[in-house]
Amino acid sequence: MAEVKNDEQHAIFAENVYKIFNPKTENEVVALEDVNLTAQPGEFISLIGPSGCGKSTLLRLIADLITPTSGTLHINGKTPHQSRLDRDYGMVFQAATLYQWRSVQKNVELPLEIMGYPNTVRQQRAREMLEMVELEGFGKHYPWQLSGGMQQRVSIARALAFEPSLLLMDEPFGALDEFTRERMNMELLRIWRTANVTVVFVTHSISEAVFLSSRIVVMSPRPGRITNIVNNTLPYPRDNDTRELPQYFQTVTEVRELLRDAHEVE
Amino acid sequence: MEKSKSISEATFPEQFMKAVRYYLPTIMVAVGVLLAWESLVTVFDIQQFLLPKPSLIGSRFMTEINLLLDSESRSLLFEATGATFREALGGLVIGCSAGILVALITARWTVITEATMPFAIAANSVPIIAFAPIMNNWFGITNPVSKMAIVSIIVFFPTMINTVRGLTLVDEHELELMHSYAASPFKILRSLRIPNALPYIFSALRVASPLSLIGAVVAEFFGGPRATLGVFITQEASGFDFARAWTAIVMASLIGISFYVTVLIAERIFMPWHQAEQSSD
Ligand SMILES: Nc1ncnc2c1ncn2[C@@H]1O[C@H](COP(=O)(O)OP(=O)(O)OP(=O)(O)O)[C@@H](O)[C@H]1O
Ligand SMILES: [Mg+2]
């Protein structure tokens, strides 16, 4: 019991977590091997690594969309299942995944509707969220009327509408062009500061990981595992000038080398 | 977006001209076909039992319309139209509602869906109209229920199959989103599966609406009250008044078109996002 009490202060606490798909069959895949990771509330953590190293799997374990094969995983000091029932996290997928039959406003209201908030609160909260992602005038639009970047902002607004303590993002800006992506990164940092959430952010982009996160989790495939965790001491708030700091380049280089090492181990 | 703006801001004469320009080709084709039909029948002196002239069919129509307007007399054609309309509509409503309802129930339990779908798909490829004489036997040949029954069965299967598809073919991520909210199965049904199924249901209704009329008229070919379009057609044809038989064919087409248009309008009302999406392509 002492241990559970101890990780109450952790937003995420993972110890010896394994995830094996189709165990004891010929299709067996060790997606994650002996994962150990803790995150303090308010941290911005990036997961980076080559395709198939288990980034999405780790995120889905945290989200209780799948369950670990073995090991201990606690979210806010609870089982992932309990934390999902408590609506502790908001999820943002690579595709915006908006419901095309709902207006932008109604999409942001969706989680609040499911969770039974009264109508006036829903509308008010959705308006605030749209303001936060700078889409005030677009409430009545349908998703297909928005650009990819705007859709992804709606999806972030939706994920934060019910004020979860944790924001899980699986390559949210992967489909955007470089320019839009950099703008979205700035936006996300601003939102992270205002909304005061813990973020777990999956990405393939080293520069994105370094620009955003306070810690960078480097992973490698076959079997999927964490090879390094880089503390990123670049000071917040970060802006476009951050990308020109020598320390920024050093961190980018460090992560790149770790990723290369992880690859060469194979 | 800009498109919808320009429509709402257009003045009435502008809108009218736009509509005329849009429908003009269609109207011209229709008029052209009728003129060609009339002149070909005249030039080649085609026997009227093979193909009566449109003008002759038109004059038969006028007779019936006069009968209808005259309060002393009755118009068999319009009585028949009313009767067949009721049969087709009744069958359509019953069959489609049942199809949607059964789909909602089976989709709730995947096991039932998996067990019943092969049968539904098999049944859907059977010419159900062949059961019309049996339905006539069951419910009585002059009872409109016998025709409604066959129509219901005909439209039931495509509606059910499409609805099940719409309820189950849900985007994986859209479903995961619901799980991430710890949504109950009922809320997933209401907020995701049913809206996802709407386009599938409407495409089933588009197929079902003409099917309902085919079902009703063909079932009447096997026998029914005198005042139904199917019986009207067979009677007039065997009495060699082919132009009069053709008036019934035209009425049947009009009912079919009216059903179809109603479905299209309902589609616009219930799926405003879909309409806009399509016109933007
Ligand atoms: N449901 C599943 N069943 C079987 N194997 C799976 C399943 N989900 C993931 N895997 C396997 O687990 C491994 C890790 O997959 P995961 O999706 O977590 O990788 P990823 O790091 O997110 O990759 P990417 O960068 O391409 O998104 C892969 O080998 C994948 O094939
Ligand atoms: Mg992935």
Coordinates of C-alpha atoms and ligand atoms in Angstrom, one line a residue:
Chain A
M1 CA 0.0 0.0 0.0
A2 CA 2.9 2.3 0.8
E3 CA 3.9 2.1 -2.8
V4 CA 0.5 3.2 -4.1
K5 CA 0.5 6.1 -1.8
N6 CA 3.9 7.1 -3.0
D7 CA 2.8 7.3 -6.7
E8 CA -0.2 9.4 -5.9
Q9 CA 2.0 12.4 -6.7
H10 CA 2.9 10.9 -10.1
A11 CA 0.7 11.7 -13.1
I12 CA 2.1 8.5 -14.6
F13 CA 3.9 5.7 -12.8
A14 CA 5.0 2.7 -14.9
E15 CA 7.1 -0.1 -13.5
N16 CA 8.3 -3.2 -15.5
V17 CA 5.4 -2.8 -17.9
Y18 CA 5.3 -5.4 -20.7
K19 CA 2.8 -5.5 -23.6
I20 CA 2.8 -8.6 -25.7
F21 CA 0.3 -8.9 -28.5
N22 CA -1.0 -12.4 -29.4
P23 CA 1.2 -14.1 -26.7
K24 CA 2.2 -17.7 -27.3
T25 CA 1.2 -17.8 -31.0
E26 CA 3.2 -17.4 -34.1
N27 CA 2.1 -13.8 -34.4
E28 CA 3.5 -12.9 -31.0
V29 CA 4.8 -9.3 -30.9
V30 CA 6.7 -7.9 -27.9
A31 CA 5.4 -4.3 -28.3
L32 CA 6.9 -3.1 -25.0
E33 CA 9.5 -4.6 -22.9
D34 CA 10.2 -3.6 -19.3
V35 CA 9.0 0.0 -19.5
N36 CA 9.8 2.2 -16.5
L37 CA 8.6 5.7 -16.5
T38 CA 7.3 8.3 -14.1
A39 CA 5.8 11.7 -14.9
Q40 CA 5.2 14.5 -12.5
P41 CA 2.0 16.6 -12.8
G42 CA 2.5 19.4 -15.2
E43 CA 5.3 17.8 -17.2
F44 CA 5.5 17.8 -21.0
I45 CA 6.8 14.4 -22.0
S46 CA 7.6 13.4 -25.6
L47 CA 7.9 9.8 -26.8
I48 CA 10.2 9.6 -29.8
G49 CA 11.5 6.6 -31.8
P50 CA 11.3 4.8 -35.1
S51 CA 8.1 3.3 -36.4
G52 CA 7.0 0.2 -34.5
C53 CA 8.9 0.9 -31.3
G54 CA 5.6 1.0 -29.3
K55 CA 4.9 4.7 -28.8
S56 CA 1.2 4.4 -29.6
T57 CA 1.1 1.2 -27.6
L58 CA 2.4 3.0 -24.5
L59 CA -0.1 5.8 -25.0
R60 CA -3.0 3.4 -25.4
L61 CA -1.9 1.6 -22.2
I62 CA -2.0 4.8 -20.3
A63 CA -5.4 5.5 -21.9
D64 CA -6.7 2.1 -20.9
L65 CA -7.7 1.3 -24.5
I66 CA -5.5 -1.8 -24.0
T67 CA -4.2 -3.5 -20.8
P68 CA -0.6 -4.4 -20.0
T69 CA 0.5 -8.0 -20.2
S70 CA 2.4 -7.5 -16.9
G71 CA 3.8 -4.8 -14.7
T72 CA 2.4 -1.9 -12.7
L73 CA 0.8 1.1 -14.3
H74 CA -0.8 3.8 -12.3
I75 CA -2.3 7.1 -13.6
N76 CA -2.8 9.8 -10.9
G77 CA -2.3 7.0 -8.4
K78 CA -5.1 4.9 -9.8
T79 CA -5.4 2.0 -12.2
P80 CA -5.7 3.1 -15.8
H81 CA -9.2 1.7 -15.8
Q82 CA -10.3 3.8 -12.9
S83 CA -8.6 6.9 -14.3
R84 CA -10.5 6.4 -17.6
L85 CA -13.8 6.1 -15.7
D86 CA -12.8 9.3 -13.9
R87 CA -12.2 11.0 -17.2
D88 CA -8.7 11.9 -16.2
Y89 CA -7.3 12.3 -19.7
G90 CA -8.2 13.8 -23.1
M91 CA -6.9 12.2 -26.3
V92 CA -5.8 13.7 -29.5
F93 CA -5.2 11.4 -32.5
Q94 CA -3.1 11.9 -35.6
A95 CA -6.2 12.5 -37.6
A96 CA -8.4 15.1 -36.0
T97 CA -11.2 12.5 -35.7
L98 CA -14.0 15.0 -35.6
Y99 CA -17.6 13.8 -36.1
Q100 CA -18.5 15.1 -39.5
W101 CA -22.2 15.3 -38.7
R102 CA -21.5 17.8 -35.8
S103 CA -20.7 21.4 -36.1
V104 CA -17.3 22.5 -34.7
Q105 CA -19.1 23.8 -31.5
K106 CA -21.0 20.5 -31.2
N107 CA -17.8 18.5 -31.6
V108 CA -16.2 20.4 -28.7
E109 CA -19.3 19.8 -26.7
L110 CA -19.3 16.0 -27.4
P111 CA -17.3 14.9 -24.3
L112 CA -19.3 17.2 -22.1
E113 CA -22.5 15.8 -23.6
I114 CA -21.4 12.2 -22.9
M115 CA -20.4 13.1 -19.4
G116 CA -23.7 14.7 -18.7
Y117 CA -22.9 18.4 -18.2
P118 CA -25.9 20.7 -18.4
N119 CA -26.5 22.4 -21.7
T120 CA -25.6 25.9 -20.6
V121 CA -22.2 24.8 -19.2
R122 CA -21.5 22.8 -22.4
Q123 CA -22.1 25.8 -24.6
Q124 CA -20.1 28.1 -22.4
R125 CA -17.2 25.8 -22.0
A126 CA -17.1 24.9 -25.7
R127 CA -17.0 28.7 -26.6
E128 CA -14.1 29.2 -24.1
M129 CA -12.2 26.3 -25.6
L130 CA -12.7 27.5 -29.2
E131 CA -11.5 30.9 -28.0
M132 CA -8.4 29.3 -26.5
V133 CA -7.5 27.6 -29.8
E134 CA -8.4 30.9 -31.6
L135 CA -11.3 29.6 -33.6
E136 CA -14.0 31.8 -32.1
G137 CA -15.9 32.5 -35.3
F138 CA -16.0 28.9 -36.5
G139 CA -18.5 27.3 -34.1
K140 CA -21.2 26.8 -36.7
H141 CA -18.9 25.4 -39.4
Y142 CA -18.8 21.7 -40.2
P143 CA -15.4 20.0 -40.0
W144 CA -15.0 19.6 -43.7
Q145 CA -15.0 23.4 -44.0
L146 CA -11.8 23.7 -42.0
S147 CA -8.2 23.2 -42.9
G148 CA -6.2 20.3 -41.4
G149 CA -4.5 22.6 -38.9
M150 CA -7.8 24.1 -37.8
Q151 CA -9.4 20.7 -37.4
Q152 CA -6.6 19.6 -35.2
R153 CA -7.1 22.7 -33.1
V154 CA -10.7 21.7 -32.7
S155 CA -9.7 18.3 -31.6
I156 CA -7.3 19.8 -29.0
A157 CA -10.2 22.1 -27.8
R158 CA -12.4 19.0 -27.5
A159 CA -9.8 17.0 -25.6
L160 CA -9.4 19.9 -23.0
A161 CA -13.1 20.8 -22.8
F162 CA -13.7 18.7 -19.7
E163 CA -10.5 19.9 -18.0
P164 CA -8.7 16.6 -17.8
S165 CA -5.4 16.5 -15.9
L166 CA -3.7 14.6 -18.6
L167 CA -3.5 15.2 -22.4
L168 CA -2.4 12.3 -24.5
M169 CA -1.4 13.1 -28.1
D170 CA -0.5 10.6 -30.8
E171 CA 1.4 12.4 -33.5
P172 CA -1.2 15.2 -33.5
F173 CA 0.7 17.3 -36.1
G174 CA 2.2 14.5 -38.2
A175 CA -0.1 15.3 -41.1
L176 CA 0.6 19.1 -41.2
D177 CA 3.2 21.0 -43.2
E178 CA 6.3 22.2 -41.4
F179 CA 5.2 25.8 -41.2
T180 CA 1.7 25.0 -39.7
R181 CA 3.3 22.5 -37.4
E182 CA 5.7 25.1 -35.9
R183 CA 2.7 27.4 -35.4
M184 CA 0.8 24.6 -33.8
N185 CA 3.7 23.9 -31.5
M186 CA 3.7 27.4 -30.2
E187 CA 0.0 27.2 -29.7
L188 CA 0.3 24.0 -27.8
L189 CA 2.9 25.4 -25.4
R190 CA 0.6 28.3 -24.7
I191 CA -2.4 26.0 -24.1
W192 CA -0.2 23.7 -21.9
R193 CA 0.6 26.7 -19.7
T194 CA -2.9 28.0 -19.5
A195 CA -4.7 24.7 -19.1
N196 CA -2.1 23.4 -16.6
V197 CA -2.1 19.8 -17.8
T198 CA 0.4 17.0 -18.0
V199 CA 1.1 16.2 -21.7
V200 CA 2.3 12.9 -23.2
F201 CA 3.2 13.7 -26.8
V202 CA 4.1 11.1 -29.5
T203 CA 6.2 12.4 -32.4
H204 CA 8.6 11.4 -35.1
S205 CA 10.2 14.8 -35.2
I206 CA 13.3 15.5 -33.2
S207 CA 13.0 19.3 -33.4
E208 CA 9.3 19.1 -32.3
A209 CA 10.2 17.0 -29.3
V210 CA 13.0 19.2 -28.3
F211 CA 11.0 22.4 -28.8
L212 CA 8.1 21.2 -26.8
S213 CA 9.0 18.9 -24.0
S214 CA 10.6 19.0 -20.6
R215 CA 11.7 15.4 -21.0
I216 CA 12.2 13.3 -24.1
V217 CA 11.7 9.6 -23.9
V218 CA 13.8 7.8 -26.6
M219 CA 12.5 4.4 -27.6
S220 CA 13.8 1.6 -29.9
P221 CA 12.0 -1.3 -31.6
R222 CA 12.1 -5.1 -31.6
P223 CA 11.3 -5.4 -28.8
G224 CA 9.9 -1.9 -28.1
R225 CA 11.6 -0.4 -25.1
I226 CA 12.8 2.9 -23.6
T227 CA 16.6 3.4 -24.3
N228 CA 17.1 6.9 -22.9
I229 CA 15.3 9.7 -21.1
V230 CA 16.7 13.1 -21.9
N231 CA 16.1 16.0 -19.5
N232 CA 15.5 19.1 -21.6
T233 CA 16.5 22.1 -19.6
L234 CA 15.7 24.7 -22.3
P235 CA 13.9 27.4 -20.3
Y236 CA 10.2 28.1 -20.8
P237 CA 8.4 30.1 -22.1
R238 CA 9.8 29.0 -25.5
D239 CA 9.3 30.9 -28.7
N240 CA 10.8 31.1 -32.2
D241 CA 14.0 32.5 -30.7
T242 CA 14.4 29.3 -28.7
R243 CA 15.0 27.4 -32.0
E244 CA 18.2 29.5 -32.5
L245 CA 19.7 28.9 -29.1
P246 CA 22.9 26.9 -29.0
Q247 CA 21.4 24.7 -26.3
Y248 CA 18.5 23.9 -28.6
F249 CA 20.9 22.6 -31.2
Q250 CA 22.9 20.6 -28.6
T251 CA 19.7 18.9 -27.4
V252 CA 18.6 18.1 -31.0
T253 CA 22.0 16.6 -31.7
E254 CA 22.0 14.6 -28.4
V255 CA 18.5 13.1 -29.2
R256 CA 19.5 12.4 -32.8
E257 CA 22.6 10.5 -31.7
L258 CA 20.6 8.5 -29.1
L259 CA 18.1 7.6 -31.8
R260 CA 20.9 6.5 -34.1
D261 CA 22.5 4.4 -31.3
A262 CA 19.1 2.8 -30.7
H263 CA 18.9 1.9 -34.3
E264 CA 22.4 0.5 -34.5
V265 CA 21.8 -1.8 -31.5
E266 CA 19.5 -3.9 -33.8
Chain B
M1 CA -19.1 28.0 -47.8
E2 CA -19.0 30.7 -50.2
K3 CA -21.5 28.9 -52.4
S4 CA -24.1 28.8 -49.7
K5 CA -23.6 32.5 -49.0
S6 CA -24.1 33.4 -52.6
I7 CA -27.4 31.4 -52.7
S8 CA -28.8 33.0 -49.6
E9 CA -27.9 36.5 -50.8
A10 CA -29.3 36.1 -54.3
T11 CA -32.6 37.8 -55.0
F12 CA -35.7 35.9 -56.1
P13 CA -35.5 36.5 -59.9
E14 CA -31.8 35.5 -59.8
Q15 CA -32.7 32.3 -58.0
F16 CA -35.5 31.6 -60.4
M17 CA -33.2 32.2 -63.5
K18 CA -30.6 29.9 -61.9
A19 CA -33.2 27.2 -61.4
V20 CA -34.4 27.6 -65.0
R21 CA -30.9 27.3 -66.3
Y22 CA -30.3 24.3 -64.1
Y23 CA -33.4 22.4 -65.2
L24 CA -33.7 23.6 -68.8
P25 CA -31.6 20.8 -70.3
T26 CA -33.7 18.2 -68.5
I27 CA -37.0 19.7 -69.6
M28 CA -35.8 20.0 -73.2
V29 CA -34.8 16.3 -73.2
A30 CA -38.2 15.3 -71.9
V31 CA -40.0 17.5 -74.5
G32 CA -37.7 16.1 -77.2
V33 CA -38.4 12.5 -76.3
L34 CA -42.2 13.1 -76.3
L35 CA -42.0 14.8 -79.7
A36 CA -39.8 12.1 -81.2
W37 CA -42.1 9.4 -79.7
E38 CA -45.2 11.1 -81.2
S39 CA -43.7 11.6 -84.6
L40 CA -42.1 8.1 -84.8
V41 CA -45.4 6.4 -84.0
T42 CA -47.1 8.6 -86.7
V43 CA -44.4 8.2 -89.4
F44 CA -44.0 4.4 -89.0
D45 CA -47.7 3.9 -88.3
I46 CA -47.0 1.8 -85.2
Q47 CA -50.0 -0.1 -83.9
Q48 CA -51.4 1.4 -80.7
F49 CA -51.2 -1.9 -78.8
L50 CA -47.4 -1.8 -79.3
L51 CA -47.0 1.9 -78.5
P52 CA -49.8 4.5 -78.3
K53 CA -49.1 8.1 -79.1
P54 CA -48.4 10.4 -76.2
S55 CA -51.2 12.6 -77.4
L56 CA -53.6 9.7 -77.2
I57 CA -52.4 8.9 -73.7
G58 CA -52.9 12.5 -72.8
S59 CA -56.5 12.6 -74.0
R60 CA -57.3 9.5 -71.9
F61 CA -55.8 11.4 -69.0
M62 CA -58.1 14.3 -69.7
T63 CA -61.1 12.0 -69.7
E64 CA -60.1 10.7 -66.2
I65 CA -59.4 14.1 -64.9
N66 CA -62.8 15.3 -66.0
L67 CA -64.4 12.3 -64.3
L68 CA -62.4 13.2 -61.2
L69 CA -63.5 16.8 -61.2
D70 CA -67.2 15.9 -61.9
S71 CA -68.8 15.2 -58.5
E72 CA -71.4 12.9 -60.1
S73 CA -68.9 10.4 -61.4
R74 CA -65.9 8.5 -60.2
S75 CA -62.5 8.1 -61.9
L76 CA -61.3 4.5 -61.8
L77 CA -57.7 5.6 -62.6
F78 CA -57.4 7.9 -59.7
E79 CA -59.1 5.5 -57.3
A80 CA -56.6 2.9 -58.4
T81 CA -53.8 5.3 -58.0
G82 CA -54.9 6.1 -54.4
A83 CA -55.2 2.4 -53.6
T84 CA -51.8 1.5 -54.9
F85 CA -50.3 4.5 -53.3
R86 CA -51.6 3.4 -49.9
E87 CA -50.4 -0.2 -50.4
A88 CA -46.9 0.9 -51.4
L89 CA -46.6 3.6 -48.8
G90 CA -47.9 1.3 -46.0
G91 CA -45.5 -1.5 -47.0
L92 CA -42.6 1.0 -47.3
V93 CA -43.2 2.5 -43.8
I94 CA -43.8 -0.9 -42.2
G95 CA -40.9 -2.7 -43.9
C96 CA -38.3 0.1 -43.5
S97 CA -39.2 0.7 -39.8
A98 CA -39.0 -3.0 -39.1
G99 CA -35.7 -3.1 -41.0
I100 CA -34.2 -0.2 -39.0
L101 CA -35.6 -1.6 -35.7
V102 CA -34.3 -5.1 -36.2
A103 CA -30.9 -3.6 -37.2
L104 CA -30.8 -1.6 -34.0
I105 CA -31.5 -4.6 -32.0
T106 CA -29.1 -7.0 -33.7
A107 CA -26.3 -4.4 -33.8
R108 CA -26.5 -4.2 -30.1
W109 CA -25.4 -7.9 -29.9
T110 CA -22.6 -8.6 -32.3
V111 CA -23.3 -12.4 -32.0
I112 CA -26.9 -11.9 -33.4
T113 CA -25.6 -9.8 -36.2
E114 CA -23.1 -12.3 -37.2
A115 CA -25.6 -15.1 -37.1
T116 CA -28.4 -13.3 -39.0
M117 CA -26.5 -11.3 -41.6
P118 CA -25.8 -14.2 -44.0
F119 CA -29.5 -15.0 -44.0
A120 CA -30.5 -11.4 -44.6
I121 CA -28.0 -11.1 -47.4
A122 CA -29.3 -14.4 -48.9
A123 CA -32.9 -13.3 -48.5
N124 CA -32.0 -10.1 -50.2
S125 CA -30.9 -11.9 -53.3
V126 CA -34.1 -13.9 -53.6
P127 CA -36.9 -12.6 -55.9
I128 CA -39.3 -12.0 -53.0
I129 CA -42.0 -10.9 -55.4
A130 CA -42.5 -14.6 -56.3
F131 CA -44.2 -14.9 -52.9
A132 CA -46.9 -12.5 -54.0
P133 CA -49.5 -15.2 -54.8
I134 CA -48.8 -16.8 -51.4
M135 CA -49.4 -13.5 -49.6
N136 CA -52.6 -13.1 -51.7
N137 CA -53.6 -16.4 -50.3
W138 CA -52.7 -15.6 -46.7
F139 CA -54.3 -12.2 -46.4
G140 CA -57.0 -12.4 -49.1
I141 CA -56.6 -11.3 -52.6
T142 CA -58.6 -8.1 -52.3
N143 CA -57.2 -7.2 -48.9
P144 CA -54.6 -4.4 -49.3
V145 CA -52.7 -6.0 -46.4
S146 CA -51.6 -8.8 -48.8
K147 CA -49.8 -6.2 -51.0
M148 CA -48.4 -4.3 -48.0
A149 CA -47.0 -7.5 -46.7
I150 CA -45.1 -8.3 -49.9
V151 CA -43.8 -4.7 -50.1
S152 CA -42.7 -4.8 -46.5
I153 CA -40.8 -7.9 -47.0
I154 CA -39.1 -6.6 -50.2
V155 CA -37.9 -3.3 -48.6
F156 CA -37.1 -4.9 -45.2
F157 CA -33.9 -6.7 -46.2
P158 CA -32.0 -3.9 -48.0
T159 CA -33.0 -1.5 -45.2
M160 CA -31.9 -3.9 -42.5
I161 CA -28.6 -4.8 -44.2
N162 CA -27.7 -1.2 -44.9
T163 CA -28.6 -0.1 -41.4
V164 CA -26.5 -2.9 -39.8
R165 CA -23.6 -1.8 -42.0
G166 CA -24.0 1.8 -41.0
L167 CA -24.2 0.9 -37.3
T168 CA -21.2 -1.4 -37.3
L169 CA -18.8 0.1 -39.9
V170 CA -17.7 2.8 -37.5
D171 CA -14.3 4.4 -37.8
E172 CA -11.9 2.8 -35.3
H173 CA -10.6 6.1 -33.9
E174 CA -14.1 7.6 -33.7
L175 CA -15.0 4.6 -31.5
E176 CA -11.8 4.8 -29.4
L177 CA -12.7 8.4 -28.7
M178 CA -16.0 7.3 -27.2
H179 CA -14.1 4.7 -25.1
S180 CA -11.7 7.4 -23.9
Y181 CA -14.8 9.2 -22.5
A182 CA -15.9 5.9 -20.8
A183 CA -19.1 6.3 -22.8
S184 CA -21.9 3.7 -22.2
P185 CA -23.0 1.5 -25.1
F186 CA -26.2 3.4 -25.3
K187 CA -24.4 6.7 -25.6
I188 CA -22.1 5.3 -28.2
L189 CA -25.2 4.1 -30.1
R190 CA -26.9 7.5 -29.9
S191 CA -23.9 9.8 -30.5
L192 CA -21.8 7.7 -32.9
R193 CA -23.5 4.6 -34.4
I194 CA -26.8 6.1 -35.4
P195 CA -25.4 9.3 -37.0
N196 CA -22.9 7.2 -38.7
A197 CA -25.7 5.0 -40.0
L198 CA -27.8 7.8 -41.4
P199 CA -26.2 8.0 -44.9
Y200 CA -26.5 4.2 -45.1
I201 CA -30.2 4.3 -44.1
F202 CA -31.0 7.0 -46.6
S203 CA -29.2 5.1 -49.4
A204 CA -31.4 2.1 -48.5
L205 CA -34.5 4.3 -48.6
R206 CA -33.5 5.5 -52.0
V207 CA -33.4 1.9 -53.2
A208 CA -36.5 0.9 -51.3
S209 CA -38.8 3.7 -52.5
P210 CA -39.1 2.5 -56.1
L211 CA -38.9 -1.1 -55.0
S212 CA -42.1 -0.6 -52.9
L213 CA -44.0 0.5 -56.0
I214 CA -42.7 -2.3 -58.2
G215 CA -43.7 -4.7 -55.4
A216 CA -47.2 -3.3 -55.1
V217 CA -47.9 -3.2 -58.8
V218 CA -46.5 -6.6 -59.6
A219 CA -48.3 -8.1 -56.7
E220 CA -51.5 -6.7 -58.1
F221 CA -50.8 -8.4 -61.4
F222 CA -51.4 -11.6 -59.5
G223 CA -54.8 -10.3 -58.6
G224 CA -56.5 -7.7 -56.5
P225 CA -59.4 -5.3 -56.3
R226 CA -60.4 -3.7 -59.7
A227 CA -59.4 -0.2 -58.4
T228 CA -55.6 -0.8 -58.2
L229 CA -53.0 0.2 -60.8
G230 CA -51.7 -3.4 -61.4
V231 CA -55.2 -4.7 -62.0
F232 CA -56.1 -1.6 -64.0
I233 CA -53.1 -2.2 -66.3
T234 CA -53.9 -5.9 -66.9
Q235 CA -57.6 -5.2 -67.5
E236 CA -57.2 -2.3 -69.9
A237 CA -54.5 -4.2 -71.8
S238 CA -56.6 -7.3 -72.2
G239 CA -59.5 -5.0 -73.3
F240 CA -57.1 -3.5 -75.9
D241 CA -57.3 0.1 -74.6
F242 CA -53.5 0.4 -74.4
A243 CA -53.5 4.2 -74.1
R244 CA -55.6 3.8 -70.9
A245 CA -53.3 1.2 -69.6
W246 CA -50.4 3.6 -70.2
T247 CA -52.2 6.3 -68.0
A248 CA -51.8 3.8 -65.1
I249 CA -48.2 3.3 -65.9
V250 CA -47.6 7.0 -65.8
M251 CA -49.4 7.3 -62.4
A252 CA -47.3 4.5 -61.0
S253 CA -44.2 6.3 -62.2
L254 CA -45.4 9.5 -60.6
I255 CA -45.9 7.8 -57.2
G256 CA -42.4 6.3 -57.5
I257 CA -40.9 9.6 -58.2
S258 CA -42.8 11.3 -55.4
F259 CA -41.5 8.7 -52.9
Y260 CA -37.9 9.3 -54.2
V261 CA -38.2 13.0 -54.0
T262 CA -39.5 12.8 -50.5
V263 CA -36.6 10.7 -49.5
L264 CA -34.2 13.2 -51.0
I265 CA -35.9 16.1 -49.1
A266 CA -35.8 14.1 -45.8
E267 CA -32.1 13.5 -46.5
R268 CA -31.4 17.2 -46.8
I269 CA -33.3 17.9 -43.5
F270 CA -31.8 15.1 -41.5
M271 CA -28.2 15.3 -42.8
P272 CA -27.4 18.9 -43.5
W273 CA -23.7 18.3 -43.2
H274 CA -23.9 15.6 -45.9
Q275 CA -25.6 17.8 -48.4
A276 CA -23.1 20.6 -48.0
E277 CA -20.2 18.1 -48.2
Q278 CA -21.4 16.6 -51.5
S279 CA -22.0 19.9 -53.2
S280 CA -18.5 21.1 -52.2
D281 CA -16.9 18.3 -54.2
Ligands
LIG1 N1 -3.5 -4.6 -31.9 C1 -2.2 -5.1 -32.2 N2 -2.1 -6.4 -32.5 C2 -0.9 -6.9 -32.8 N3 0.2 -6.2 -32.9 C3 0.2 -4.9 -32.6 C4 -1.1 -4.3 -32.3 N4 -0.9 -3.0 -32.1 C5 0.4 -2.8 -32.3 N5 1.1 -3.9 -32.6 C6 2.5 -4.1 -32.9 O1 3.2 -3.5 -31.8 C7 4.4 -2.9 -32.3 C8 4.4 -1.4 -31.8 O2 3.3 -0.7 -32.4 P1 3.0 0.8 -32.2 O3 1.8 1.1 -33.0 O4 2.9 1.0 -30.7 O5 4.2 1.5 -32.8 P2 4.5 3.0 -33.0 O6 5.8 3.3 -32.2 O7 3.4 3.8 -32.6 O8 4.8 3.1 -34.5 P3 4.4 4.3 -35.5 O9 5.5 5.4 -35.3 O10 4.5 3.7 -36.8 O11 3.1 4.8 -35.1 C9 4.4 -3.0 -33.8 O12 5.2 -4.0 -34.1 C10 2.9 -3.3 -34.1 O13 2.9 -4.2 -35.2
MG2 MG 1.9 5.1 -33.6

